[in-house]
mmCIF file of C-alpha atoms in Angstrom:
data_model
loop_
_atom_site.group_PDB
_atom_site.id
_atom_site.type_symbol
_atom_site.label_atom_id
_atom_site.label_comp_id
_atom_site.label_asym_id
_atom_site.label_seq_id
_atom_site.Cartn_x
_atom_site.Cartn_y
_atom_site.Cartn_z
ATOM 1 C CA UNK A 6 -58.018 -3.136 10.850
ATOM 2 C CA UNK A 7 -59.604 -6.450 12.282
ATOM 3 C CA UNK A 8 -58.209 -7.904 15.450
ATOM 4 C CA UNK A 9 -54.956 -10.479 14.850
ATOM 5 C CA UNK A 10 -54.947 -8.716 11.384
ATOM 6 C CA UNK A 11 -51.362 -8.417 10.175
ATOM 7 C CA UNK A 12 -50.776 -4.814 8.411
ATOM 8 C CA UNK A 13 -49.677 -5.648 4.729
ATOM 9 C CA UNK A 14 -46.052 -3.018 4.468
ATOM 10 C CA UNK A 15 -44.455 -2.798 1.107
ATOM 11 C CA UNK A 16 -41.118 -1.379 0.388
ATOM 12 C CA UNK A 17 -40.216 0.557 -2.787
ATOM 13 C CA UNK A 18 -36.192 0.881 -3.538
ATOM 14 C CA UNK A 19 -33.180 -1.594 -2.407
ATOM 15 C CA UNK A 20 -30.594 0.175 -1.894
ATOM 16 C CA UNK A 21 -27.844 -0.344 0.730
ATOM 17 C CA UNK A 22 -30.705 1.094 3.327
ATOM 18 C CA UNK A 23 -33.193 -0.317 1.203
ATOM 19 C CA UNK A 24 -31.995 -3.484 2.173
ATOM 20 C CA UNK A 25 -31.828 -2.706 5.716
ATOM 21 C CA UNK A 26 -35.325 -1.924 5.732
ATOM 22 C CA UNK A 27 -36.163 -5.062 3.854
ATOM 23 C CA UNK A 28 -34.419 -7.186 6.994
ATOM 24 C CA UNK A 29 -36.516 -5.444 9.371
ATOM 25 C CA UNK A 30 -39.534 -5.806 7.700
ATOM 26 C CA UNK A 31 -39.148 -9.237 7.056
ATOM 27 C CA UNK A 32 -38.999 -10.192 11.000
ATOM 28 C CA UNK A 33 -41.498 -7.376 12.663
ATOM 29 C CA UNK A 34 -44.258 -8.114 14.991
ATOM 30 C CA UNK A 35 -47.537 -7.419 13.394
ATOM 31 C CA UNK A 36 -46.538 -7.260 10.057
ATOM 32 C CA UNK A 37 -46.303 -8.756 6.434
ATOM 33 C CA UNK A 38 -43.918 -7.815 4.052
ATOM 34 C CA UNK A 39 -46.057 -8.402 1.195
ATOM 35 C CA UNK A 40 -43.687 -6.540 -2.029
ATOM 36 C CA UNK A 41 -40.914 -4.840 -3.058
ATOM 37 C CA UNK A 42 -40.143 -2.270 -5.927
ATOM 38 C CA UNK A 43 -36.997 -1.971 -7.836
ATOM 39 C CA UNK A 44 -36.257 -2.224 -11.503
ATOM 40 C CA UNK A 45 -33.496 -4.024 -10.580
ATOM 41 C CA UNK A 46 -34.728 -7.200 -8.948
ATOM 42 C CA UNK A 47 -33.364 -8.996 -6.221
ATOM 43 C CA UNK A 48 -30.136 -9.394 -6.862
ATOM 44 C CA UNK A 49 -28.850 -11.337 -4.220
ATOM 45 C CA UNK A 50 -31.922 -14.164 -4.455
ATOM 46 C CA UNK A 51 -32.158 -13.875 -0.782
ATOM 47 C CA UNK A 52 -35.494 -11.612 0.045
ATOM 48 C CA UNK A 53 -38.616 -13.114 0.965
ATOM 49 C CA UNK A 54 -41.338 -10.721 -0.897
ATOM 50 C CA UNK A 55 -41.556 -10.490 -4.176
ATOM 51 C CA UNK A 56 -39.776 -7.616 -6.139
ATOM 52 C CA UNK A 57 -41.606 -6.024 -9.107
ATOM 53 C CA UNK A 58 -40.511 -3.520 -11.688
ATOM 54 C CA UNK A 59 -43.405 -0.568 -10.745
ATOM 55 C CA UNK A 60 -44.890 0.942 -7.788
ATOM 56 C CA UNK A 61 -48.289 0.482 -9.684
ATOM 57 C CA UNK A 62 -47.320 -3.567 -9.427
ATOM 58 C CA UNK A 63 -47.255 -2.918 -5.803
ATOM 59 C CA UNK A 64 -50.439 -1.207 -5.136
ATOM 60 C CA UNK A 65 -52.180 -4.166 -6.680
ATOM 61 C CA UNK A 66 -50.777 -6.610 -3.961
ATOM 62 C CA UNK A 67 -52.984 -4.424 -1.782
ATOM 63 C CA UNK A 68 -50.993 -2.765 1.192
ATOM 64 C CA UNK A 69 -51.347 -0.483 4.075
ATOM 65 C CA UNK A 70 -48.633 1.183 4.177
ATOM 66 C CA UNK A 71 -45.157 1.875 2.348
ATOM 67 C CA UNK A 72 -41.369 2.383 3.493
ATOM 68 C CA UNK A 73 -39.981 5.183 0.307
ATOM 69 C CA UNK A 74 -36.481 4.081 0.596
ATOM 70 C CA UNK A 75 -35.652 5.029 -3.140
ATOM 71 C CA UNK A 76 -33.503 8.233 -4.308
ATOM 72 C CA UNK A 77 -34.878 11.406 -3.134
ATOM 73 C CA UNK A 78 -35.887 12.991 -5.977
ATOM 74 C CA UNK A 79 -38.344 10.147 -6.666
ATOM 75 C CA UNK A 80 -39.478 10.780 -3.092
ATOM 76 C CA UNK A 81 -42.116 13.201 -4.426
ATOM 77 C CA UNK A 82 -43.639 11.531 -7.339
ATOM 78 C CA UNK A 83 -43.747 8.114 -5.258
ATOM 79 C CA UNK A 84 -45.561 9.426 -2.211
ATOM 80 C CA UNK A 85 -48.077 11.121 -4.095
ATOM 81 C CA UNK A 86 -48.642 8.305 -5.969
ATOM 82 C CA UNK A 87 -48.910 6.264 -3.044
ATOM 83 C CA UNK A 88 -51.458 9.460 -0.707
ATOM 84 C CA UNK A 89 -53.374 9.274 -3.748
ATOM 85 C CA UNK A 90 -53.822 5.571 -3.452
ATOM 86 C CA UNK A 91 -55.221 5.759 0.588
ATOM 87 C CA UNK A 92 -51.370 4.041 1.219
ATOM 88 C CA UNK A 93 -49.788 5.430 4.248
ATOM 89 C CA UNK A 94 -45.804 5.971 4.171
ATOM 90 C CA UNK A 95 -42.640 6.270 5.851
ATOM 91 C CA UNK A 96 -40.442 7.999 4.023
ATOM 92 C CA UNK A 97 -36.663 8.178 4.262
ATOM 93 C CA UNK A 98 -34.884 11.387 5.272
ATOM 94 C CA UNK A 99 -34.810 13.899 3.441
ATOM 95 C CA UNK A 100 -38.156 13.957 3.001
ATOM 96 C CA UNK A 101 -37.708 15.807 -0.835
ATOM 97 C CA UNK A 102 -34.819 17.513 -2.271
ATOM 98 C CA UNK A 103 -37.036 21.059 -1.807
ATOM 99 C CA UNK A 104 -39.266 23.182 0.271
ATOM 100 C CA UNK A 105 -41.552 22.890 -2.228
ATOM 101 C CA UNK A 106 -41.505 19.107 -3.279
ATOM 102 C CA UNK A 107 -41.868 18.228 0.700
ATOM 103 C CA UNK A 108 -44.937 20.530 0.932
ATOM 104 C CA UNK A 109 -46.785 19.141 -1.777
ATOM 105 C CA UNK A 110 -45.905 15.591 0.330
ATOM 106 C CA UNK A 111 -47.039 17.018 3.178
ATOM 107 C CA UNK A 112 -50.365 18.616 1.998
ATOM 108 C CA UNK A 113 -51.084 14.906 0.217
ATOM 109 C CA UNK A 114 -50.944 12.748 3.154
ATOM 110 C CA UNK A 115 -52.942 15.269 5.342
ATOM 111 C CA UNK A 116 -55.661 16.236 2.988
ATOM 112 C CA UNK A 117 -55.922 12.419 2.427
ATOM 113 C CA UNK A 118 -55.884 11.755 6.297
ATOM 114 C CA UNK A 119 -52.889 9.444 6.569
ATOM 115 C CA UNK A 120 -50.297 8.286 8.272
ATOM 116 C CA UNK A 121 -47.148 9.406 7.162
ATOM 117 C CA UNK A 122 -43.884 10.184 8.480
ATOM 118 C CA UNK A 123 -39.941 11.030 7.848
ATOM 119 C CA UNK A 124 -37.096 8.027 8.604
ATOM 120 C CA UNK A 125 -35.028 10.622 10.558
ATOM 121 C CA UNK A 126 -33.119 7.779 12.397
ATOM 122 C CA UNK A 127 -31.174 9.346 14.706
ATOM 123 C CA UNK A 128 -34.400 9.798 16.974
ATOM 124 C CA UNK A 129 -33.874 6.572 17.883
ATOM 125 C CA UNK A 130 -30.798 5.906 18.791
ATOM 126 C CA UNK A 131 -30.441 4.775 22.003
ATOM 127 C CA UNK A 132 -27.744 7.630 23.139
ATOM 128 C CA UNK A 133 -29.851 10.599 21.673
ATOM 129 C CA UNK A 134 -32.909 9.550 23.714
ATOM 130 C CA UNK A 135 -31.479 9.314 26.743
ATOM 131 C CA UNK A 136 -29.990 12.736 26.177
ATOM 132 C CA UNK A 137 -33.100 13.882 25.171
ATOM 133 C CA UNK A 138 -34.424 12.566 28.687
ATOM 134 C CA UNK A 139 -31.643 14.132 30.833
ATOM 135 C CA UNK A 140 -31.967 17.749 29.293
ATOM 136 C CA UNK A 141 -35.948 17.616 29.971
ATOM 137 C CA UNK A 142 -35.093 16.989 33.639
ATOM 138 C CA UNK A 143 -32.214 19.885 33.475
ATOM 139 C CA UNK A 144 -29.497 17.839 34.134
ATOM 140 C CA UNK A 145 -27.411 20.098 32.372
ATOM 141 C CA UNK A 146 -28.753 23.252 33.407
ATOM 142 C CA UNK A 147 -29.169 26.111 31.038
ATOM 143 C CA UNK A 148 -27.472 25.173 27.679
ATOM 144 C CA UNK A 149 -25.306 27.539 25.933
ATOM 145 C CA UNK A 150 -24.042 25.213 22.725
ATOM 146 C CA UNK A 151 -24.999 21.717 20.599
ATOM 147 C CA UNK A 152 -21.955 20.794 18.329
ATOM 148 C CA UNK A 153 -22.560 18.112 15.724
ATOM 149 C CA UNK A 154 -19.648 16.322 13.747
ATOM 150 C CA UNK A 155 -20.942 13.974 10.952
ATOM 151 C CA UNK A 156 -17.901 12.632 8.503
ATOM 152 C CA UNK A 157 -16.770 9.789 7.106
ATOM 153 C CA UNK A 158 -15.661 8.629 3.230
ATOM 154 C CA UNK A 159 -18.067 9.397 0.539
ATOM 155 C CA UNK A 160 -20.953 7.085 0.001
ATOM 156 C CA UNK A 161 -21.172 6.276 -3.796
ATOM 157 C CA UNK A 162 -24.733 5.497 -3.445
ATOM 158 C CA UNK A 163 -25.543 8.897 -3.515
ATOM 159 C CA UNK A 164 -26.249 10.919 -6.347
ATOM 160 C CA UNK A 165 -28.949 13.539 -6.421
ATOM 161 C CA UNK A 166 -28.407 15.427 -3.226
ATOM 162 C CA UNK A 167 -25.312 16.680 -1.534
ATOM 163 C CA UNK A 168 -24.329 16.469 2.085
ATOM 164 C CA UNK A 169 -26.384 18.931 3.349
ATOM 165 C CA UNK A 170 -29.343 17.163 2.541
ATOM 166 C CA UNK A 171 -27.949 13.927 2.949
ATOM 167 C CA UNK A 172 -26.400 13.817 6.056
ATOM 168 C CA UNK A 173 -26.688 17.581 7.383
ATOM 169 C CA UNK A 174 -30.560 16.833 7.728
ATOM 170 C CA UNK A 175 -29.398 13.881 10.299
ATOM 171 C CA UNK A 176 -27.870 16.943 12.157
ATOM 172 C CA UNK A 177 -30.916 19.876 11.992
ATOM 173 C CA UNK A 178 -33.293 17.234 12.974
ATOM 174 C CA UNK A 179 -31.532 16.111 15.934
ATOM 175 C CA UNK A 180 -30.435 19.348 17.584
ATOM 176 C CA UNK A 181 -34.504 20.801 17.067
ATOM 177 C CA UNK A 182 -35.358 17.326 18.714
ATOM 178 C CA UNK A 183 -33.016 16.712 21.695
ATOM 179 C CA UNK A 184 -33.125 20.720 22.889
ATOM 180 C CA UNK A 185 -36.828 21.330 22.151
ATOM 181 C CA UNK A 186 -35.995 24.546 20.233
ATOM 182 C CA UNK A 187 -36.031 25.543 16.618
ATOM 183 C CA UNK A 188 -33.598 27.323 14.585
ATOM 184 C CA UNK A 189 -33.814 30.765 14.379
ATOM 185 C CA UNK A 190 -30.532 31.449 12.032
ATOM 186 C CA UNK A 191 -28.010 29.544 9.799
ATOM 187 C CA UNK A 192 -24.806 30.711 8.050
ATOM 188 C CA UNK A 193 -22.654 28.037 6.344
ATOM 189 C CA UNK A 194 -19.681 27.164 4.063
ATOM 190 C CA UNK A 195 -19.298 24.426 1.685
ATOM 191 C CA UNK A 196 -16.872 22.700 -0.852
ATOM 192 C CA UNK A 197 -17.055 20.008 -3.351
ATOM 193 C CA UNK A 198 -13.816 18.035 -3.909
ATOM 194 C CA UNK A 199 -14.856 14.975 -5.206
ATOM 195 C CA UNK A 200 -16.143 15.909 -8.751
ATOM 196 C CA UNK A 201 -19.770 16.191 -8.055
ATOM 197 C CA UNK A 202 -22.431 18.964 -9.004
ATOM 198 C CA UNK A 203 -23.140 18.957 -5.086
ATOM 199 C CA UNK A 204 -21.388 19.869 -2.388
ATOM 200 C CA UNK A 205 -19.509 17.897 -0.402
ATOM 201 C CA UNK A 206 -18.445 19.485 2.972
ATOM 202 C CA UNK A 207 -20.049 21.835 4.984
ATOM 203 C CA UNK A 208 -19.626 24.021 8.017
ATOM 204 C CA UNK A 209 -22.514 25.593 9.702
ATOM 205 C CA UNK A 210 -23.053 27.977 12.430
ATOM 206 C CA UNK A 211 -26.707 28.440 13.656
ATOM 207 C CA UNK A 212 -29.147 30.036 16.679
ATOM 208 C CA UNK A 213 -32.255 27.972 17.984
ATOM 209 C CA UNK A 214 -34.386 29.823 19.606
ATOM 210 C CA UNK A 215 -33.674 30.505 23.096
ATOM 211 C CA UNK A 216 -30.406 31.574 22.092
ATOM 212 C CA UNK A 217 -28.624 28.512 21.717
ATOM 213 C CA UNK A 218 -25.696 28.199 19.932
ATOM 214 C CA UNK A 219 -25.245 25.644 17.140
ATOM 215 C CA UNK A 220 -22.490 23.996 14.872
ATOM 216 C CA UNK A 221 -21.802 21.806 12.691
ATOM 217 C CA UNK A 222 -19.516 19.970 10.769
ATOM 218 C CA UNK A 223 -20.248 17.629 7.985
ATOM 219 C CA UNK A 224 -18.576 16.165 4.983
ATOM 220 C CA UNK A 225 -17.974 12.930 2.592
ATOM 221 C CA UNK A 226 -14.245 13.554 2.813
ATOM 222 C CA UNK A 227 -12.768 12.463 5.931
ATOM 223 C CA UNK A 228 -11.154 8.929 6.411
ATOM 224 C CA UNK A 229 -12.439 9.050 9.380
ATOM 225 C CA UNK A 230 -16.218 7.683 10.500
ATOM 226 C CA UNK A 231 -17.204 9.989 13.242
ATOM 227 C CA UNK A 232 -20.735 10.821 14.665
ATOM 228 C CA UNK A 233 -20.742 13.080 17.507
ATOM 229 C CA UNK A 234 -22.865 15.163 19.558
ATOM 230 C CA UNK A 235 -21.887 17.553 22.334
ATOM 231 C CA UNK A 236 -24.251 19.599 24.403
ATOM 232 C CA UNK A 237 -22.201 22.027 26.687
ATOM 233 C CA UNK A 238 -24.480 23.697 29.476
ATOM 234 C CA UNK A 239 -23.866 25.613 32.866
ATOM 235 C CA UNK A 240 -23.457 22.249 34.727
ATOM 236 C CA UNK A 241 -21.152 20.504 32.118
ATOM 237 C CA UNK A 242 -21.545 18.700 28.860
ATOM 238 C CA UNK A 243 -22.869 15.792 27.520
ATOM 239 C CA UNK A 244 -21.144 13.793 24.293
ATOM 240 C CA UNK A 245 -23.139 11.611 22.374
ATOM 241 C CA UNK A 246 -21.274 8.850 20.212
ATOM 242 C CA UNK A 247 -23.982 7.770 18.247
ATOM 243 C CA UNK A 248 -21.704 5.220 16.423
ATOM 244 C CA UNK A 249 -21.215 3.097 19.448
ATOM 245 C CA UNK A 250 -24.755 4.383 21.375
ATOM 246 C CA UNK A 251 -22.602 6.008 24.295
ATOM 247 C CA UNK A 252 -23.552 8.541 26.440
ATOM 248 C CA UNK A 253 -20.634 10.449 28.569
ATOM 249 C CA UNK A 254 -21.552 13.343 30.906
ATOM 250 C CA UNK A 255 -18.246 15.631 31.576
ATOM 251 C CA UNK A 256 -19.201 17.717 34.787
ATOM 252 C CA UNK A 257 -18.142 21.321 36.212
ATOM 253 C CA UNK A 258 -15.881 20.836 38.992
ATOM 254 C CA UNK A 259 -17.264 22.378 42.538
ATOM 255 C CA UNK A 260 -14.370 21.454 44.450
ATOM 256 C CA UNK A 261 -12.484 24.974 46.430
ATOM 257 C CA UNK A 262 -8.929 24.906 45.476
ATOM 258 C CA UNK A 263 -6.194 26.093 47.286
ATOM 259 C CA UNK A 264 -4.218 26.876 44.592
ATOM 260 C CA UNK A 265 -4.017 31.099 44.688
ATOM 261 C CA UNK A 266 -3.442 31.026 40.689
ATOM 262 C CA UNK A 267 -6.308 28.708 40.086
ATOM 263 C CA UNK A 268 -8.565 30.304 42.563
ATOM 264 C CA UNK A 269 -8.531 33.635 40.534
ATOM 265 C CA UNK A 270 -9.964 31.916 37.277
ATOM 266 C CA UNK A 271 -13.510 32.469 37.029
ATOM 267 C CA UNK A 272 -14.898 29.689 34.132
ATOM 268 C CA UNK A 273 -15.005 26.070 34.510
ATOM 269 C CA UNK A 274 -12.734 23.060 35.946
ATOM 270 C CA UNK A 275 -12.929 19.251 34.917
ATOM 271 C CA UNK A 276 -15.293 17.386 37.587
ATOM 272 C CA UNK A 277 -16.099 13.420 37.113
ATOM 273 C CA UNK A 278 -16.907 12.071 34.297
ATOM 274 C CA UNK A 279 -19.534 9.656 33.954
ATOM 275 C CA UNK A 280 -20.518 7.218 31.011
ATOM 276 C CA UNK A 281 -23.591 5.937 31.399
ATOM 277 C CA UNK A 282 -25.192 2.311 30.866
ATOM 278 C CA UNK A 283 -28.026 2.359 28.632
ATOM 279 C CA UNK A 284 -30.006 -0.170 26.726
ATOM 280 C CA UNK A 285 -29.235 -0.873 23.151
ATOM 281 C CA UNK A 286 -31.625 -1.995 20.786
ATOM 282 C CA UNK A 287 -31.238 -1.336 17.103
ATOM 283 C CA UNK A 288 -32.642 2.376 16.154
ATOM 284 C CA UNK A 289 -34.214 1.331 12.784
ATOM 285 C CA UNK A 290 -36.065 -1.413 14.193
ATOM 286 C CA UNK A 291 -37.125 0.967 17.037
ATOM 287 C CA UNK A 292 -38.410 3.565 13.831
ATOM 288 C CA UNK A 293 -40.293 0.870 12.513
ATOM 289 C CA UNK A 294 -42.286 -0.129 15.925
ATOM 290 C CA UNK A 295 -42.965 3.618 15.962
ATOM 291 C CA UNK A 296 -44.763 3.930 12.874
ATOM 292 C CA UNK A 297 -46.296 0.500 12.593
ATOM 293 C CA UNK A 298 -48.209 1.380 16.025
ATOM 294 C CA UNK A 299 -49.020 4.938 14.779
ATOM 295 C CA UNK A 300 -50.556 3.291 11.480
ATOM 296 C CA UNK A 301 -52.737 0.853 13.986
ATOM 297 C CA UNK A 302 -53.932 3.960 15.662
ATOM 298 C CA UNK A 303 -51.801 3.517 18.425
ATOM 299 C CA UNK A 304 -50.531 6.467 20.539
ATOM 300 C CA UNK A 305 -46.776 6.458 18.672
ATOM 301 C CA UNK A 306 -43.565 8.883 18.915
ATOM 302 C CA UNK A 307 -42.953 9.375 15.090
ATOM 303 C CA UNK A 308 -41.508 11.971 12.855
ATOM 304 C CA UNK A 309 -44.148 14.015 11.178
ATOM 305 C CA UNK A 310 -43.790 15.457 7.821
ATOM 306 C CA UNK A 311 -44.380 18.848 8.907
ATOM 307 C CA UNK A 312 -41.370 17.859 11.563
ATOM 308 C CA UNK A 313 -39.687 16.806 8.143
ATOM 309 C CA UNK A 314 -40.633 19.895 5.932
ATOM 310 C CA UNK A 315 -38.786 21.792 8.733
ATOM 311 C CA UNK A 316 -35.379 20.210 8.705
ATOM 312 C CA UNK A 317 -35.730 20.409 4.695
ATOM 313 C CA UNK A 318 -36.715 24.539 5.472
ATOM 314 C CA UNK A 319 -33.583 24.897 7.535
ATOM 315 C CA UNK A 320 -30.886 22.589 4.868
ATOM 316 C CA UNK A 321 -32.297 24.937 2.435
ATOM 317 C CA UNK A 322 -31.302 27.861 4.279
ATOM 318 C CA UNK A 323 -27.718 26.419 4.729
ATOM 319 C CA UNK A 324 -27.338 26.550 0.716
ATOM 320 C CA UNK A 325 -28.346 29.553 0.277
ATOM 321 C CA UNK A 326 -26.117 30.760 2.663
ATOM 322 C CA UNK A 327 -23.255 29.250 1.536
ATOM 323 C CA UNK A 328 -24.058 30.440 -2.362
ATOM 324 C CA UNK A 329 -24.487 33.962 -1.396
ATOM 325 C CA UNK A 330 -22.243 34.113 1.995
ATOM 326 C CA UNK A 331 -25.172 35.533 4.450
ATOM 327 C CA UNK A 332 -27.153 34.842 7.648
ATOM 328 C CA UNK A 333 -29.970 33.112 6.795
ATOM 329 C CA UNK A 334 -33.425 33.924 8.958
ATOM 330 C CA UNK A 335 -35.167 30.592 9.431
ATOM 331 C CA UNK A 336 -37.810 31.763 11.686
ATOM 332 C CA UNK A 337 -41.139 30.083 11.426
ATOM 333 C CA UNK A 338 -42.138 31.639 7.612
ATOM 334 C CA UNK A 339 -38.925 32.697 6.585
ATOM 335 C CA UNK A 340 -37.555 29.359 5.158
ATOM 336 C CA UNK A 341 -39.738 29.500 2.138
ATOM 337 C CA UNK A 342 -37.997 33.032 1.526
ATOM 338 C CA UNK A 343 -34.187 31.357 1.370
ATOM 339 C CA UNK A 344 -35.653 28.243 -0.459
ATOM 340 C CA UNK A 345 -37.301 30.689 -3.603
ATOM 341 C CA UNK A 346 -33.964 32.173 -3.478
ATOM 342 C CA UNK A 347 -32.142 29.272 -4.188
ATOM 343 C CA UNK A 348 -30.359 29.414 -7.445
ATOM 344 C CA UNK A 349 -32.072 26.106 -9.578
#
């Protein structure tokens, strides 16, 4: 790319996150939003690009790269379409509804030699990454557990997937990310309650590999919007609101007490809690720095989709699980195992 050359980005689907992406677009550094693809049209009369009917429509405005923001089972079709075109892409998380789908993506964008990479948000946000910081120093000592809690009232705009690929994959992602370590096992439940063919609610139980333990709870049912993280180590724990971007370390208390009956117990005591000050800039605009630097062969922090074929490995293990009620293995080369085993 010449010097002072703005990259030409187009953006197929405009959805409620479509939409999102479309603001950001619209305003970042270095870039052009040049189209957008949605059968739909703008609706609202308020976007700045041009919105046509048909990826192919796209391509011909000439572009260097693509944000796949449309349903997920399209995901497949539309980034081959787009690797076989030379178009780099970010797609949104998940990165296919299958082991298989994501690694035919995968094998298109690297046997083409592109950029490409996975819109697994939560990377970014601001809490997260400074969690991620403090556990690579060993702030919090050994860790012994990561709980995740993920609920909130069911979003209509979803259709193809259930939770565990909707929002579960949010969850996977982050807990390999933040501790370093991959899963070795998964077990899970789920329900469906709201008259879907997918699930709706699931609870997971998991082992990274150091030993870790891992849960998780995530649903479309609660009345309740709640997105927490807590990492619980030999020196304390660490919560993660990543609704509000907060960070609150809860330490181990090593204060002597007098107290004969206390003295006796041998586990932990409440110490001081701290919540920390961090900066707070907006996680999807953060995502899309990321990746525009990576695709102007820039050193850049992004989300591979071999990073992304890996969360899909492990939400495919959850299913099975939960159809068949066992322990899933999800070591390195056992995920395609529990994903041939799902029932289609």
């Amino acid at each position: 790319m010449s010097e002072g050359r703005k990259l030409r980005a187009g953006l197929i689907g405009l959805g409620a996150m479509g939409r999102n992406h479309a603001r950001i677009l619209s305003g970042l550094d270095g870039v052009e939003l040049v189209g957008i693809v949605d059968p739909a049209g703008d609706t609202t009369g308020t976007l700045r690009a041009p919105v046509v009917p048909e990826l192919g429509d796209l391509l011909k405005l000439g572009i260097d790269y693509a944000v796949v923001a449309c349903p997920t089972a399209l995901h497949e079709p539309v980034g081959l379409e787009l690797a076989a075109n030379g178009v780099s892409a970010l797609v949104e998380k998940p990165l296919a509804q299958s082991v298989e789908a994501a690694t035919r993506l995968v094998e298109a964008f690297e046997s083409a030699g592109l950029v490409a990479g996975v819109g697994h948000i939560e990377r970014y946000n601001p809490a997260l990454q400074n969690l991620r910081t403090r556990l690579e120093a060993g702030e919090l000592g050994e860790v012994f557990q990561v709980v995740t809690r993920r609920q909130g009232p069911f979003p209509h705009r979803i259709a193809d997937v259930g939770v565990v690929m909707d929002l579960a994959t949010h969850d996977i992602d982050l807990t390999s990310w933040v501790t370093g370590r991959d899963y070795t096992s998964v077990s899970a439940r789920t329900v469906s309650r709201s008259g879907r063919l997918h699930e709706d609610m699931v609870a997971a139980v998991g082992q990274l590999s150091d030993g870790t333990m891992v849960n998780h709870l995530v649903n479309w049912l609660s009345p309740l919007k709640e997105r927490s993280t807590v990492i619980t180590g030999d020196r304390g724990c660490f919560v993660a609101d990543t609704l509000t971007a907060d960070l609150t370390f809860y330490a181990n208390a090593a204060i002597d007490t007098e107290w004969e009956a206390l003295r006796a117990f041998r586990g932990v005591a409440e110490g001081d809690m701290v919540r920390y000050a961090i900066p707070k800039r907006e996680p999807l605009l953060v995502e899309h720095e990321r990746f525009r630097d990576a695709v102007e062969g820039k050193e850049s922090d992004i989300v591979t989709l071999r990073q992304g074929l890996r969360t899909v490995q492990v939400a495919a293990a959850l299913l099975r699980s939960a159809a068949d009620g066992s322990t899933v293995d999800v070591g390195r080369g056992a995920s395609d195992r529990a994903e041939a085993a799902l029932p289609s």
